[in-house]
Amino acid sequence: MPRSTSGPPAPAAVLCGLAGWVPPRVVTNDELAKRLDTDDAWIRTRTGIRRRHVAEPGQATSDLAVEAGRRALDSAGGPPPDTVVVTTTTPDRPCPATAPVVAARLGLTGAAAFDVGAVCTGFVYGLATAAGLIAAGAARRVLLVGADTYSTIVDPLDRTNAIIFGDGAGAVVLRAGDPDEPGAVGPFDLGSDGTHEDLITVAAGGSRQRSTTAEPTHAERHFAMRGREVYRHAVTRTAASARTVLSAAGWQPGDVDHFVPHQANLRILHSVADDLGLPRERCASHLETVGNTGAASIPLALADAVARRRVAPGDRLLLTAFGGGLTWGSCVLTWPSPADTPRPERITP
Ligand code: UT7
């Protein structure tokens, strides 16, 4: 049947709930320096990180996701979601997905539930997935949780990675709405380049390693990153993706009130802001207190900025992420009207 060209536009995903949660245990740079050949000054000047939160032994990604998810649902009010999406690099187990467990623990048994994997770009990919489901009429209300416990995959004695990552979860609720109303998410730019799959990787634990008979080595079981190369890609790919999405939205860089990038490294955030011609003060930054929290970093940074009342209705936001794959993605939204504005609690002091 030919597709109709008239009729109402497809519904958009409108943000109506937001929250973040980090486990209580704090690990400072000085604490890391007791077991690693590093120091507070190196970590602060090279990354902008002062401390991070780390899950207790036995605390899994779903535990963090449930805490953030419950708070996001409370902030949204309204009916329960019909779909739960979790984006993570550290699922509870290879099988099943983490989302059905999170949905069940939130009392949402029966909801569609699945995981999205795009490493640190996962939250932007998850937003695009939720927006697509809503536009297709396959979902009316989506809980999207970005959650990661990198402490479970990073070698605690690897000074390059152990200093960067922290554990945490951030969540949003998206409802079907009008593409022109404040809070509507999009347009999007998504991309990948799998020729660089080895720049960020956990070699063992998947089908590639299991198809051989060799026992994985210590290094193969842990997270590995070629930091300097990733850094270079992160700056160029994020800036290019941000420009693409700004142009699709018809915005100039100067129109952006809040730049909310994946919180990888403060130097990367500032380089991208400089490249786009955005004042650094417009860059939301939360990594000083939580580190790089993977798929949780954008909703955590957003929740932190909103909780500190830095974001006002009508403000224009640019979200952009970069991660393993390589993957990258960006999207924009205008902060919702007062009636629809989610009010998350403060996450860290
Ligand atoms: O979230 C997903 C995407 N991830 C990212 O975007 C992360 C991107 N990369 C980075 O953020 C940075 O590359 C790192 C923070 C990982 C490293 O910072 P860098 O400024 O790129 O340092 P480097 O790797 O170039 O190392 C510089 C020096 C080296 O010593 P030499 O070879 O110059 O003698 C390292 O061995 O710093 C040394 N080093 C350290 N020194 C003290 C590396 N890690 C440490 C450390 N403490 N923790």
Short mmCIF file of C-alpha atoms and ligand atoms in Angstrom, two decimals:
data_model
loop_
_atom_site.label_atom_id
_atom_site.label_comp_id
_atom_site.label_asym_id
_atom_site.label_seq_id
_atom_site.Cartn_x
_atom_site.Cartn_y
_atom_site.Cartn_z
CA MET A 1 0.00 0.00 0.00
CA PRO A 2 1.44 3.47 -0.80
CA ARG A 3 2.33 5.42 2.28
CA SER A 4 0.01 8.33 3.13
CA THR A 5 1.72 11.72 2.86
CA SER A 6 -0.90 13.60 4.86
CA GLY A 7 -2.20 13.12 8.40
CA PRO A 8 -0.66 14.00 11.75
CA PRO A 9 3.12 13.75 12.17
CA ALA A 10 4.53 10.70 13.96
CA PRO A 11 4.63 11.23 17.75
CA ALA A 12 7.90 12.41 19.25
CA ALA A 13 9.59 11.19 22.45
CA VAL A 14 9.16 13.95 25.05
CA LEU A 15 11.32 13.93 28.16
CA CYS A 16 9.18 14.00 31.33
CA GLY A 17 11.27 12.26 34.03
CA LEU A 18 14.95 12.37 35.02
CA ALA A 19 17.09 11.07 37.88
CA GLY A 20 20.50 9.68 38.73
CA TRP A 21 21.98 7.50 41.43
CA VAL A 22 25.52 6.56 42.43
CA PRO A 23 26.52 3.94 45.02
CA PRO A 24 27.50 5.47 48.39
CA ARG A 25 31.14 4.29 48.50
CA VAL A 26 33.51 7.12 47.46
CA VAL A 27 37.05 6.45 46.21
CA THR A 28 39.28 9.54 46.16
CA ASN A 29 42.37 10.07 44.03
CA ASP A 30 44.50 9.85 47.18
CA GLU A 31 43.00 6.44 47.97
CA LEU A 32 43.90 5.21 44.46
CA ALA A 33 47.42 6.59 44.83
CA LYS A 34 47.95 4.23 47.80
CA ARG A 35 47.79 1.20 45.49
CA LEU A 36 48.74 2.66 42.10
CA ASP A 37 51.78 4.53 40.77
CA THR A 38 49.85 7.78 40.39
CA ASP A 39 48.92 10.91 42.35
CA ASP A 40 46.03 13.30 42.84
CA ALA A 41 47.67 16.11 40.83
CA TRP A 42 48.22 13.89 37.75
CA ILE A 43 44.65 12.61 37.80
CA ARG A 44 43.12 16.05 38.31
CA THR A 45 45.14 17.83 35.65
CA ARG A 46 44.90 15.03 33.03
CA THR A 47 41.21 14.14 33.55
CA GLY A 48 39.44 16.68 35.82
CA ILE A 49 38.40 13.85 38.17
CA ARG A 50 38.75 14.19 41.97
CA ARG A 51 36.77 11.18 43.15
CA ARG A 52 34.37 8.52 41.92
CA HIS A 53 31.69 6.26 43.42
CA VAL A 54 32.19 2.50 43.34
CA ALA A 55 29.73 -0.37 43.78
CA GLU A 56 30.18 -2.68 46.77
CA PRO A 57 31.08 -6.30 46.06
CA GLY A 58 27.84 -8.06 45.13
CA GLN A 59 26.22 -4.84 43.87
CA ALA A 60 25.41 -5.30 40.17
CA THR A 61 24.46 -2.95 37.34
CA SER A 62 20.74 -3.75 37.75
CA ASP A 63 20.91 -2.66 41.41
CA LEU A 64 22.10 0.78 40.34
CA ALA A 65 19.64 0.89 37.42
CA VAL A 66 16.68 0.15 39.71
CA GLU A 67 17.63 3.02 42.06
CA ALA A 68 17.90 5.53 39.19
CA GLY A 69 14.86 4.10 37.40
CA ARG A 70 12.62 4.35 40.49
CA ARG A 71 13.63 7.97 41.05
CA ALA A 72 13.02 8.85 37.38
CA LEU A 73 9.55 7.27 37.50
CA ASP A 74 8.78 9.25 40.68
CA SER A 75 9.93 12.49 39.05
CA ALA A 76 7.71 11.83 36.00
CA GLY A 77 4.55 10.72 37.81
CA GLY A 78 1.81 9.60 35.41
CA PRO A 79 1.13 6.11 34.10
CA PRO A 80 3.75 3.33 34.21
CA PRO A 81 5.97 2.90 31.13
CA ASP A 82 5.15 0.17 28.62
CA THR A 83 8.82 -0.23 27.65
CA VAL A 84 12.07 -0.40 29.61
CA VAL A 85 15.43 0.02 27.86
CA VAL A 86 18.73 -0.41 29.70
CA THR A 87 21.95 0.64 28.06
CA THR A 88 25.13 -0.78 29.58
CA THR A 89 28.55 -2.27 28.89
CA THR A 90 28.45 -4.19 32.17
CA PRO A 91 25.22 -6.24 32.11
CA ASP A 92 24.49 -8.41 35.16
CA ARG A 93 25.15 -11.48 32.98
CA PRO A 94 25.67 -12.21 29.25
CA CYS A 95 22.16 -13.70 29.28
CA PRO A 96 19.43 -12.64 29.97
CA ALA A 97 19.46 -8.91 29.23
CA THR A 98 19.48 -6.63 32.29
CA ALA A 99 16.34 -4.66 31.33
CA PRO A 100 13.74 -7.37 32.13
CA VAL A 101 15.24 -7.77 35.62
CA VAL A 102 15.12 -4.00 36.16
CA ALA A 103 11.53 -3.84 34.86
CA ALA A 104 10.40 -6.65 37.17
CA ARG A 105 12.04 -5.05 40.23
CA LEU A 106 10.28 -1.77 39.41
CA GLY A 107 6.92 -3.57 39.31
CA LEU A 108 6.76 -3.35 35.50
CA THR A 109 6.45 -7.06 34.66
CA GLY A 110 4.78 -7.32 31.26
CA ALA A 111 6.53 -4.24 29.81
CA ALA A 112 8.74 -4.72 26.75
CA ALA A 113 12.33 -4.78 28.06
CA PHE A 114 15.68 -5.08 26.32
CA ASP A 115 19.27 -3.81 26.42
CA VAL A 116 21.09 -1.51 24.02
CA GLY A 117 24.88 -1.84 23.76
CA ALA A 118 26.91 1.05 22.35
CA VAL A 119 29.47 1.41 25.17
CA CYS A 120 29.73 5.06 26.28
CA THR A 121 27.48 6.19 23.42
CA GLY A 122 24.73 3.91 24.75
CA PHE A 123 22.56 6.63 26.25
CA VAL A 124 22.25 8.59 22.97
CA TYR A 125 21.63 5.34 21.05
CA GLY A 126 19.03 4.45 23.69
CA LEU A 127 17.30 7.82 23.29
CA ALA A 128 17.16 7.29 19.51
CA THR A 129 15.80 3.76 20.02
CA ALA A 130 13.10 5.01 22.39
CA ALA A 131 12.21 7.86 20.01
CA GLY A 132 11.95 5.37 17.13
CA LEU A 133 9.67 3.03 19.09
CA ILE A 134 7.42 5.96 20.04
CA ALA A 135 7.36 7.32 16.46
CA ALA A 136 6.45 3.84 15.15
CA GLY A 137 3.59 3.52 17.65
CA ALA A 138 5.28 0.49 19.27
CA ALA A 139 5.66 2.31 22.61
CA ARG A 140 3.84 5.20 24.33
CA ARG A 141 6.02 5.65 27.41
CA VAL A 142 9.62 4.48 27.83
CA LEU A 143 11.92 4.25 30.84
CA LEU A 144 15.50 4.51 29.55
CA VAL A 145 18.30 3.74 32.02
CA GLY A 146 22.03 4.17 31.37
CA ALA A 147 23.90 2.15 34.01
CA ASP A 148 27.44 0.87 34.34
CA THR A 149 29.68 -0.73 36.95
CA TYR A 150 33.08 -0.39 35.30
CA SER A 151 34.68 -1.38 38.60
CA THR A 152 33.62 -4.95 37.70
CA ILE A 153 35.64 -5.01 34.45
CA VAL A 154 38.56 -2.63 35.04
CA ASP A 155 41.72 -4.19 36.49
CA PRO A 156 42.12 -2.38 39.85
CA LEU A 157 45.89 -2.33 39.27
CA ASP A 158 45.64 -0.74 35.80
CA ARG A 159 46.51 2.88 36.58
CA THR A 160 45.36 4.22 33.19
CA ASN A 161 41.77 2.99 33.49
CA ALA A 162 41.22 2.59 37.23
CA ILE A 163 41.58 6.35 37.73
CA ILE A 164 39.00 7.28 35.08
CA PHE A 165 35.95 5.16 35.68
CA GLY A 166 33.24 5.31 38.33
CA ASP A 167 29.99 3.40 38.78
CA GLY A 168 26.55 4.96 38.44
CA ALA A 169 23.15 5.04 36.78
CA GLY A 170 21.01 7.75 35.19
CA ALA A 171 17.47 7.43 33.87
CA VAL A 172 14.87 9.33 31.88
CA VAL A 173 11.19 8.82 31.16
CA LEU A 174 9.98 9.63 27.64
CA ARG A 175 6.32 9.96 26.68
CA ALA A 176 4.64 10.18 23.28
CA GLY A 177 4.04 13.83 22.41
CA ASP A 178 4.15 16.49 19.77
CA PRO A 179 7.41 16.98 17.78
CA ASP A 180 7.11 20.76 18.27
CA GLU A 181 6.64 20.77 22.04
CA PRO A 182 9.52 21.53 24.43
CA GLY A 183 11.13 18.33 25.68
CA ALA A 184 10.79 16.56 22.30
CA VAL A 185 14.09 14.76 21.65
CA GLY A 186 15.75 15.01 18.24
CA PRO A 187 16.95 15.21 15.57
CA PHE A 188 19.72 12.65 16.03
CA ASP A 189 23.08 11.87 14.48
CA LEU A 190 24.43 8.35 15.09
CA GLY A 191 27.57 6.71 13.70
CA SER A 192 30.18 4.00 14.13
CA ASP A 193 33.54 2.82 12.81
CA GLY A 194 34.17 -0.83 13.69
CA THR A 195 37.58 -0.82 12.02
CA HIS A 196 38.73 0.59 15.39
CA GLU A 197 37.11 -2.17 17.49
CA ASP A 198 40.38 -2.79 19.36
CA LEU A 199 40.75 0.72 20.78
CA ILE A 200 38.27 0.00 23.59
CA THR A 201 37.64 -3.64 24.39
CA VAL A 202 37.15 -6.51 26.83
CA ALA A 203 38.64 -9.35 24.77
CA ALA A 204 37.19 -12.34 26.65
CA GLY A 205 33.68 -13.23 27.77
CA GLY A 206 31.93 -13.20 24.39
CA SER A 207 31.61 -15.69 21.54
CA ARG A 208 34.93 -14.71 19.89
CA GLN A 209 37.00 -15.87 22.84
CA ARG A 210 34.75 -18.80 23.73
CA SER A 211 35.11 -20.22 20.23
CA THR A 212 38.77 -21.00 21.03
CA THR A 213 40.00 -23.52 23.59
CA ALA A 214 42.57 -21.24 25.26
CA GLU A 215 41.78 -19.96 28.78
CA PRO A 216 41.56 -16.13 28.76
CA THR A 217 44.55 -14.33 30.25
CA HIS A 218 44.25 -11.75 33.03
CA ALA A 219 44.52 -8.94 30.46
CA GLU A 220 41.87 -10.48 28.18
CA ARG A 221 39.36 -10.61 31.03
CA HIS A 222 39.71 -6.90 31.77
CA PHE A 223 38.81 -3.63 30.10
CA ALA A 224 41.53 -2.27 27.80
CA MET A 225 41.70 1.15 26.16
CA ARG A 226 44.31 2.80 23.94
CA GLY A 227 43.72 6.12 25.68
CA ARG A 228 45.74 8.50 23.54
CA GLU A 229 44.20 7.28 20.26
CA VAL A 230 40.70 7.22 21.77
CA TYR A 231 41.24 10.78 22.96
CA ARG A 232 42.04 11.97 19.41
CA HIS A 233 39.00 10.22 17.91
CA ALA A 234 36.75 11.45 20.73
CA VAL A 235 37.52 15.10 20.05
CA THR A 236 37.15 14.99 16.26
CA ARG A 237 34.18 12.59 16.00
CA THR A 238 32.18 14.26 18.77
CA ALA A 239 32.65 17.73 17.32
CA ALA A 240 31.68 16.50 13.82
CA SER A 241 28.59 14.70 15.13
CA ALA A 242 27.54 17.76 17.13
CA ARG A 243 27.87 19.97 14.04
CA THR A 244 25.77 17.52 11.98
CA VAL A 245 22.94 17.47 14.48
CA LEU A 246 23.01 21.25 15.00
CA SER A 247 22.69 21.72 11.27
CA ALA A 248 19.79 19.20 11.10
CA ALA A 249 18.05 21.13 13.89
CA GLY A 250 18.70 24.49 12.21
CA TRP A 251 20.63 25.71 15.28
CA GLN A 252 23.91 27.61 15.37
CA PRO A 253 26.47 26.56 18.03
CA GLY A 254 25.79 29.87 19.79
CA ASP A 255 22.12 28.85 20.22
CA VAL A 256 23.15 26.06 22.61
CA ASP A 257 22.59 26.98 26.27
CA HIS A 258 23.86 23.67 27.69
CA PHE A 259 26.31 21.32 26.06
CA VAL A 260 25.93 17.93 27.81
CA PRO A 261 28.68 15.62 26.53
CA HIS A 262 29.66 12.13 27.63
CA GLN A 263 31.88 12.75 30.67
CA ALA A 264 35.08 11.04 29.51
CA ASN A 265 37.76 13.56 30.41
CA LEU A 266 37.43 17.29 31.16
CA ARG A 267 40.13 18.09 28.58
CA ILE A 268 38.08 16.32 25.87
CA LEU A 269 34.93 18.18 26.92
CA HIS A 270 36.69 21.54 26.76
CA SER A 271 38.41 20.74 23.43
CA VAL A 272 35.06 19.90 21.84
CA ALA A 273 33.42 23.02 23.30
CA ASP A 274 36.33 25.14 21.98
CA ASP A 275 36.10 23.47 18.56
CA LEU A 276 32.37 24.26 18.39
CA GLY A 277 32.99 27.84 19.55
CA LEU A 278 30.94 27.29 22.72
CA PRO A 279 31.95 29.04 25.94
CA ARG A 280 33.26 26.39 28.36
CA GLU A 281 30.79 27.59 31.02
CA ARG A 282 27.98 26.13 28.87
CA CYS A 283 29.52 22.68 29.17
CA ALA A 284 27.78 20.54 31.82
CA SER A 285 30.45 18.76 33.79
CA HIS A 286 29.88 16.32 36.62
CA LEU A 287 32.92 14.09 36.28
CA GLU A 288 34.89 15.85 39.00
CA THR A 289 32.79 13.98 41.60
CA VAL A 290 31.74 10.80 39.75
CA GLY A 291 34.39 10.13 37.06
CA ASN A 292 33.52 8.55 33.73
CA THR A 293 30.37 6.50 34.38
CA GLY A 294 29.99 5.09 30.86
CA ALA A 295 26.39 4.88 29.65
CA ALA A 296 25.24 6.70 32.81
CA SER A 297 27.34 9.80 32.28
CA ILE A 298 24.99 11.95 30.19
CA PRO A 299 21.82 11.45 32.29
CA LEU A 300 23.89 11.88 35.47
CA ALA A 301 25.42 15.14 34.20
CA LEU A 302 21.99 16.34 33.07
CA ALA A 303 20.33 15.41 36.37
CA ASP A 304 23.13 17.16 38.26
CA ALA A 305 22.74 20.35 36.19
CA VAL A 306 18.94 20.35 36.57
CA ALA A 307 19.09 19.59 40.30
CA ARG A 308 21.44 22.56 40.72
CA ARG A 309 18.83 24.69 38.87
CA ARG A 310 21.20 25.54 36.06
CA VAL A 311 18.70 24.51 33.35
CA ALA A 312 15.53 26.55 32.77
CA PRO A 313 12.45 25.82 30.65
CA GLY A 314 13.10 26.85 27.04
CA ASP A 315 16.88 26.33 27.30
CA ARG A 316 18.43 24.54 24.31
CA LEU A 317 20.48 21.42 25.02
CA LEU A 318 22.99 19.55 22.89
CA LEU A 319 23.80 15.98 24.03
CA THR A 320 26.76 14.22 22.46
CA ALA A 321 28.61 10.98 23.18
CA PHE A 322 31.53 8.90 22.05
CA GLY A 323 32.65 5.40 22.97
CA GLY A 324 33.88 1.95 22.10
CA GLY A 325 32.95 0.45 18.79
CA LEU A 326 33.91 3.08 17.88
CA THR A 327 30.50 4.71 18.20
CA TRP A 328 29.29 8.28 18.47
CA GLY A 329 25.99 10.13 18.55
CA SER A 330 24.33 13.46 19.24
CA CYS A 331 20.86 14.90 19.66
CA VAL A 332 19.20 18.12 20.74
CA LEU A 333 16.18 19.09 22.80
CA THR A 334 14.59 22.17 24.31
CA TRP A 335 14.04 21.93 28.07
CA PRO A 336 10.35 21.28 28.85
CA SER A 337 7.78 23.73 30.18
CA PRO A 338 7.42 24.14 33.97
CA ALA A 339 4.45 21.71 34.20
CA ASP A 340 6.45 18.98 32.49
CA THR A 341 9.85 19.74 34.00
CA PRO A 342 11.43 16.82 35.83
CA ARG A 343 13.01 17.79 39.16
CA PRO A 344 15.70 15.29 40.12
CA GLU A 345 17.28 15.25 43.58
CA ARG A 346 20.94 16.26 43.98
CA ILE A 347 23.16 13.23 43.25
CA THR A 348 26.41 14.32 44.89
CA PRO A 349 27.00 17.27 47.26
O1 UT7 B 1 34.59 6.79 27.77
C1 UT7 B 1 34.96 6.19 26.57
C2 UT7 B 1 35.94 7.01 25.83
N1 UT7 B 1 37.14 7.20 26.62
C3 UT7 B 1 37.82 8.31 26.51
O2 UT7 B 1 37.44 9.21 25.80
C4 UT7 B 1 39.15 8.40 27.24
C5 UT7 B 1 40.17 9.06 26.34
N2 UT7 B 1 41.52 9.11 26.86
C6 UT7 B 1 41.89 9.81 27.95
O3 UT7 B 1 41.09 10.38 28.64
C7 UT7 B 1 43.36 9.93 28.23
O4 UT7 B 1 44.09 9.40 27.14
C8 UT7 B 1 43.82 9.21 29.53
C9 UT7 B 1 43.25 9.93 30.74
C10 UT7 B 1 43.39 7.78 29.51
C11 UT7 B 1 45.34 9.30 29.64
O5 UT7 B 1 45.78 10.66 29.60
P1 UT7 B 1 46.90 11.12 28.55
O6 UT7 B 1 47.13 12.55 28.81
O7 UT7 B 1 46.44 10.73 27.18
O8 UT7 B 1 48.14 10.30 29.02
P2 UT7 B 1 49.01 9.28 28.15
O9 UT7 B 1 48.30 7.99 28.00
O10 UT7 B 1 49.50 10.00 26.93
O11 UT7 B 1 50.23 9.07 29.14
C12 UT7 B 1 51.15 10.14 29.46
C13 UT7 B 1 52.10 9.62 30.52
C14 UT7 B 1 52.67 8.25 30.18
O12 UT7 B 1 54.02 8.22 30.62
P3 UT7 B 1 55.22 8.43 29.56
O13 UT7 B 1 55.05 7.34 28.55
O14 UT7 B 1 55.00 9.81 28.96
O15 UT7 B 1 56.45 8.31 30.41
C15 UT7 B 1 51.86 7.31 31.02
O16 UT7 B 1 52.57 6.11 31.35
O17 UT7 B 1 51.42 9.48 31.76
C16 UT7 B 1 51.62 8.13 32.24
N3 UT7 B 1 50.40 7.73 32.97
C17 UT7 B 1 50.21 8.03 34.26
N4 UT7 B 1 50.95 8.68 35.16
C18 UT7 B 1 50.45 8.84 36.41
C19 UT7 B 1 49.32 7.07 32.49
N5 UT7 B 1 48.41 6.91 33.47
C20 UT7 B 1 48.94 7.51 34.58
C21 UT7 B 1 48.46 7.68 35.88
N6 UT7 B 1 49.26 8.35 36.76
N7 UT7 B 1 47.28 7.24 36.30
#
